[in-house]
Amino acid sequence: MARRTQGTSAGLDRERIAAAAVALVDRDGLERFGVRRLAEELGVDPMSIYHHIKGKAALLDAISEAVLAEVAPATHDASHGWQEIARRTAHAYRETAYRHPQVFPLLATRAQTSPVALAALERLVTAMREAGLPDQVVADAPMTLFGFLNGYLMAVLNGGSGGGGAMPAIDATTYPTMAALAPLQAGFGSVEEFDRILGTVLGGILDRARAAGGGHDVRSV
């Protein structure tokens, strides 16, 4: 593709650059991603990209924001209670991770402070406060939820499981309890396993809220 000149004459904007960057990472991975390769993909001079996005770190943030925008619709209905918002957000996040496994490490390892990320969290924590959960529990909830999501999804994606995979066999002589529990751990990476563990995480948040709430009315919804 022939290169075009620098600046706005190339017809670029932040959204077009971010979309092309996501497609490039999806195809070739983060290890091969760079501004020069992206410029070649767009047919522009690298300085044209810097005119809109100031540096590679900002470009990685733009990639994250573009992918997180796919999660945002799951949080938009404020009529749902906090657990339903959390579940919808978590499942949309999982689906996005499977669509963009090469991009997902950016979501898991970089601070997500874009407007789209903060707006989704704002809807969740607002619903939690409206349900009467104590502020400290609400403040801890995003880290609790996304700590689980990022760790779980990184493990599944690194293991190459699209859902329903098997865990390695365990020596029953050396680890009898783990071997006995192994049938209950079938379906590694499946939506059923994901939803079950997510329920444990959300139940833990609710139990902590009730323990810390004293005489306050703490609702599960």
XYZ file of C-alpha atoms in Angstrom:
221
model
C 0.000 0.000 0.000
C 1.452 3.394 -0.959
C 2.080 5.777 1.874
C 0.252 9.055 2.099
C 1.477 12.300 3.581
C 1.590 13.348 7.208
C -1.250 14.914 9.150
C -4.961 15.174 8.651
C -4.714 14.887 4.866
C -4.324 11.155 5.350
C -7.957 11.011 6.483
C -7.087 9.647 9.904
C -8.789 10.059 13.223
C -8.323 8.383 16.613
C -11.116 5.857 16.052
C -9.811 4.705 12.673
C -6.285 4.344 14.040
C -7.487 2.389 17.079
C -9.632 0.068 14.951
C -6.725 -0.660 12.613
C -4.433 -1.251 15.602
C -6.884 -3.727 17.151
C -7.123 -5.615 13.853
C -3.331 -5.689 13.551
C -2.828 -7.041 17.086
C -5.630 -9.577 16.572
C -3.834 -10.836 13.485
C -0.157 -10.668 14.432
C 0.007 -10.361 18.230
C 1.364 -7.720 20.583
C 4.973 -8.834 20.176
C 5.018 -7.763 16.519
C 2.951 -4.629 16.998
C 4.568 -1.231 16.454
C 3.783 2.208 15.124
C 5.712 1.641 11.896
C 3.846 -1.574 11.138
C 0.553 0.164 11.891
C 1.504 3.055 9.600
C 2.273 0.586 6.828
C -1.112 -1.047 7.372
C -2.845 2.319 7.093
C -0.669 3.481 4.207
C 0.546 6.597 6.004
C 3.712 8.068 7.430
C 4.202 7.158 11.137
C 4.085 10.856 12.044
C 0.491 10.943 10.816
C -0.408 8.579 13.665
C 1.464 10.661 16.229
C -0.543 13.669 15.079
C -3.619 11.987 16.624
C -2.207 9.702 19.343
C 0.897 10.828 21.217
C 3.197 7.836 21.540
C 3.040 4.060 21.726
C 1.751 3.977 25.320
C -1.189 6.168 24.327
C -1.757 3.922 21.313
C -1.939 0.836 23.546
C -4.477 2.689 25.696
C -6.517 3.486 22.575
C -6.495 -0.212 21.639
C -7.726 -1.125 25.134
C -10.474 1.489 24.998
C -11.678 0.317 21.593
C -11.961 -3.267 22.815
C -13.595 -2.289 26.125
C -16.243 -0.415 24.148
C -17.547 -3.868 23.194
C -18.205 -4.585 26.888
C -19.958 -1.304 27.669
C -23.463 -2.130 26.304
C -23.801 -4.904 28.902
C -23.777 -2.298 31.689
C -26.105 0.297 30.203
C -29.461 -0.773 31.682
C -29.529 0.922 35.085
C -32.809 -0.842 35.975
C -30.885 -4.035 36.804
C -29.545 -4.694 40.284
C -25.837 -4.713 40.994
C -25.391 -8.486 40.747
C -27.057 -8.593 37.324
C -24.913 -5.658 36.144
C -21.808 -7.452 37.442
C -22.809 -10.713 35.737
C -23.569 -9.028 32.419
C -20.319 -7.093 32.581
C -18.324 -10.222 33.437
C -19.831 -12.318 30.640
C -19.376 -9.520 28.091
C -15.759 -9.145 29.253
C -15.219 -12.897 28.814
C -16.716 -12.859 25.332
C -14.526 -9.892 24.401
C -11.447 -11.727 25.694
C -12.253 -14.686 23.427
C -12.777 -12.372 20.435
C -9.484 -10.583 21.073
C -7.128 -13.020 22.839
C -4.054 -11.224 21.514
C -5.297 -7.884 22.852
C -6.538 -9.193 26.191
C -3.155 -8.998 28.005
C -3.383 -5.212 27.618
C -6.687 -5.205 29.503
C -5.308 -7.447 32.239
C -1.967 -5.735 32.778
C -2.535 -1.998 32.143
C -4.576 0.386 34.266
C -7.895 0.976 32.516
C -8.837 4.619 33.112
C -10.483 5.511 29.815
C -13.948 7.104 29.893
C -15.546 3.886 28.609
C -13.936 1.831 31.404
C -14.766 4.342 34.139
C -18.363 4.722 32.939
C -18.914 0.961 33.209
C -17.479 0.896 36.733
C -19.536 3.938 37.684
C -22.755 2.129 36.787
C -21.743 -0.917 38.817
C -20.664 0.921 41.978
C -23.684 3.228 41.819
C -25.998 0.209 41.757
C -24.098 -1.306 44.685
C -24.452 1.836 46.805
C -28.148 2.067 45.918
C -28.539 -1.515 47.184
C -27.141 -0.437 50.552
C -23.704 -2.036 50.376
C -21.125 -0.365 52.646
C -18.780 2.031 50.884
C -15.636 0.030 51.683
C -17.143 -3.092 50.123
C -18.203 -1.071 47.081
C -14.750 0.501 46.793
C -13.102 -2.934 46.859
C -15.554 -4.578 44.460
C -13.988 -3.558 41.106
C -10.596 -4.938 42.167
C -12.220 -8.107 43.506
C -14.261 -8.692 40.359
C -11.607 -7.822 37.800
C -8.870 -9.551 39.767
C -10.856 -12.755 39.256
C -11.745 -11.980 35.637
C -8.218 -11.093 34.551
C -6.535 -13.973 36.353
C -9.067 -16.558 35.213
C -9.179 -15.418 31.601
C -5.397 -15.122 31.303
C -5.098 -18.713 32.587
C -7.732 -19.991 30.159
C -6.407 -18.098 27.140
C -2.800 -19.030 27.846
C -3.909 -22.640 28.113
C -5.433 -22.422 24.672
C -8.901 -23.437 25.890
C -11.936 -22.139 24.095
C -14.111 -23.652 26.789
C -14.742 -27.188 27.916
C -11.091 -28.212 28.146
C -9.751 -30.858 30.502
C -7.406 -30.286 33.407
C -4.219 -32.405 33.519
C -4.507 -35.755 35.260
C -3.553 -35.771 38.959
C -1.674 -38.590 40.694
C -4.247 -39.985 43.153
C -1.584 -41.623 45.301
C 0.296 -38.391 45.963
C -2.650 -35.977 45.880
C -5.724 -38.023 46.866
C -7.994 -35.106 47.743
C -7.195 -33.170 44.591
C -7.743 -36.323 42.517
C -11.111 -36.923 44.189
C -12.184 -33.356 43.366
C -10.961 -33.498 39.758
C -14.316 -34.595 38.250
C -15.880 -31.453 39.703
C -13.282 -29.356 37.866
C -14.161 -30.654 34.422
C -14.963 -28.163 31.702
C -12.027 -25.826 32.323
C -12.763 -22.525 30.620
C -16.403 -23.375 29.909
C -19.162 -20.841 30.421
C -20.660 -23.120 33.078
C -17.440 -23.130 35.099
C -17.022 -19.393 34.595
C -20.546 -18.648 35.800
C -20.155 -20.934 38.819
C -16.937 -19.275 40.001
C -18.330 -15.827 39.223
C -21.257 -16.684 41.516
C -18.768 -17.509 44.270
C -17.050 -14.135 43.803
C -20.308 -12.175 43.855
C -21.596 -14.211 46.797
C -18.416 -13.365 48.685
C -18.928 -9.658 48.043
C -22.522 -9.907 49.286
C -21.511 -11.887 52.403
C -18.876 -9.304 53.246
C -21.389 -6.503 52.736
C -23.880 -8.146 55.063
C -21.195 -8.755 57.684
C -20.024 -5.149 57.488
C -23.454 -3.597 57.108
C -24.506 -3.768 60.730
C -28.104 -2.641 60.909
C -28.201 -1.403 57.327
C -30.474 -3.007 54.756
C -28.160 -4.736 52.283
C -29.941 -6.100 49.234
C -28.635 -8.799 46.911
C -30.018 -7.084 43.835
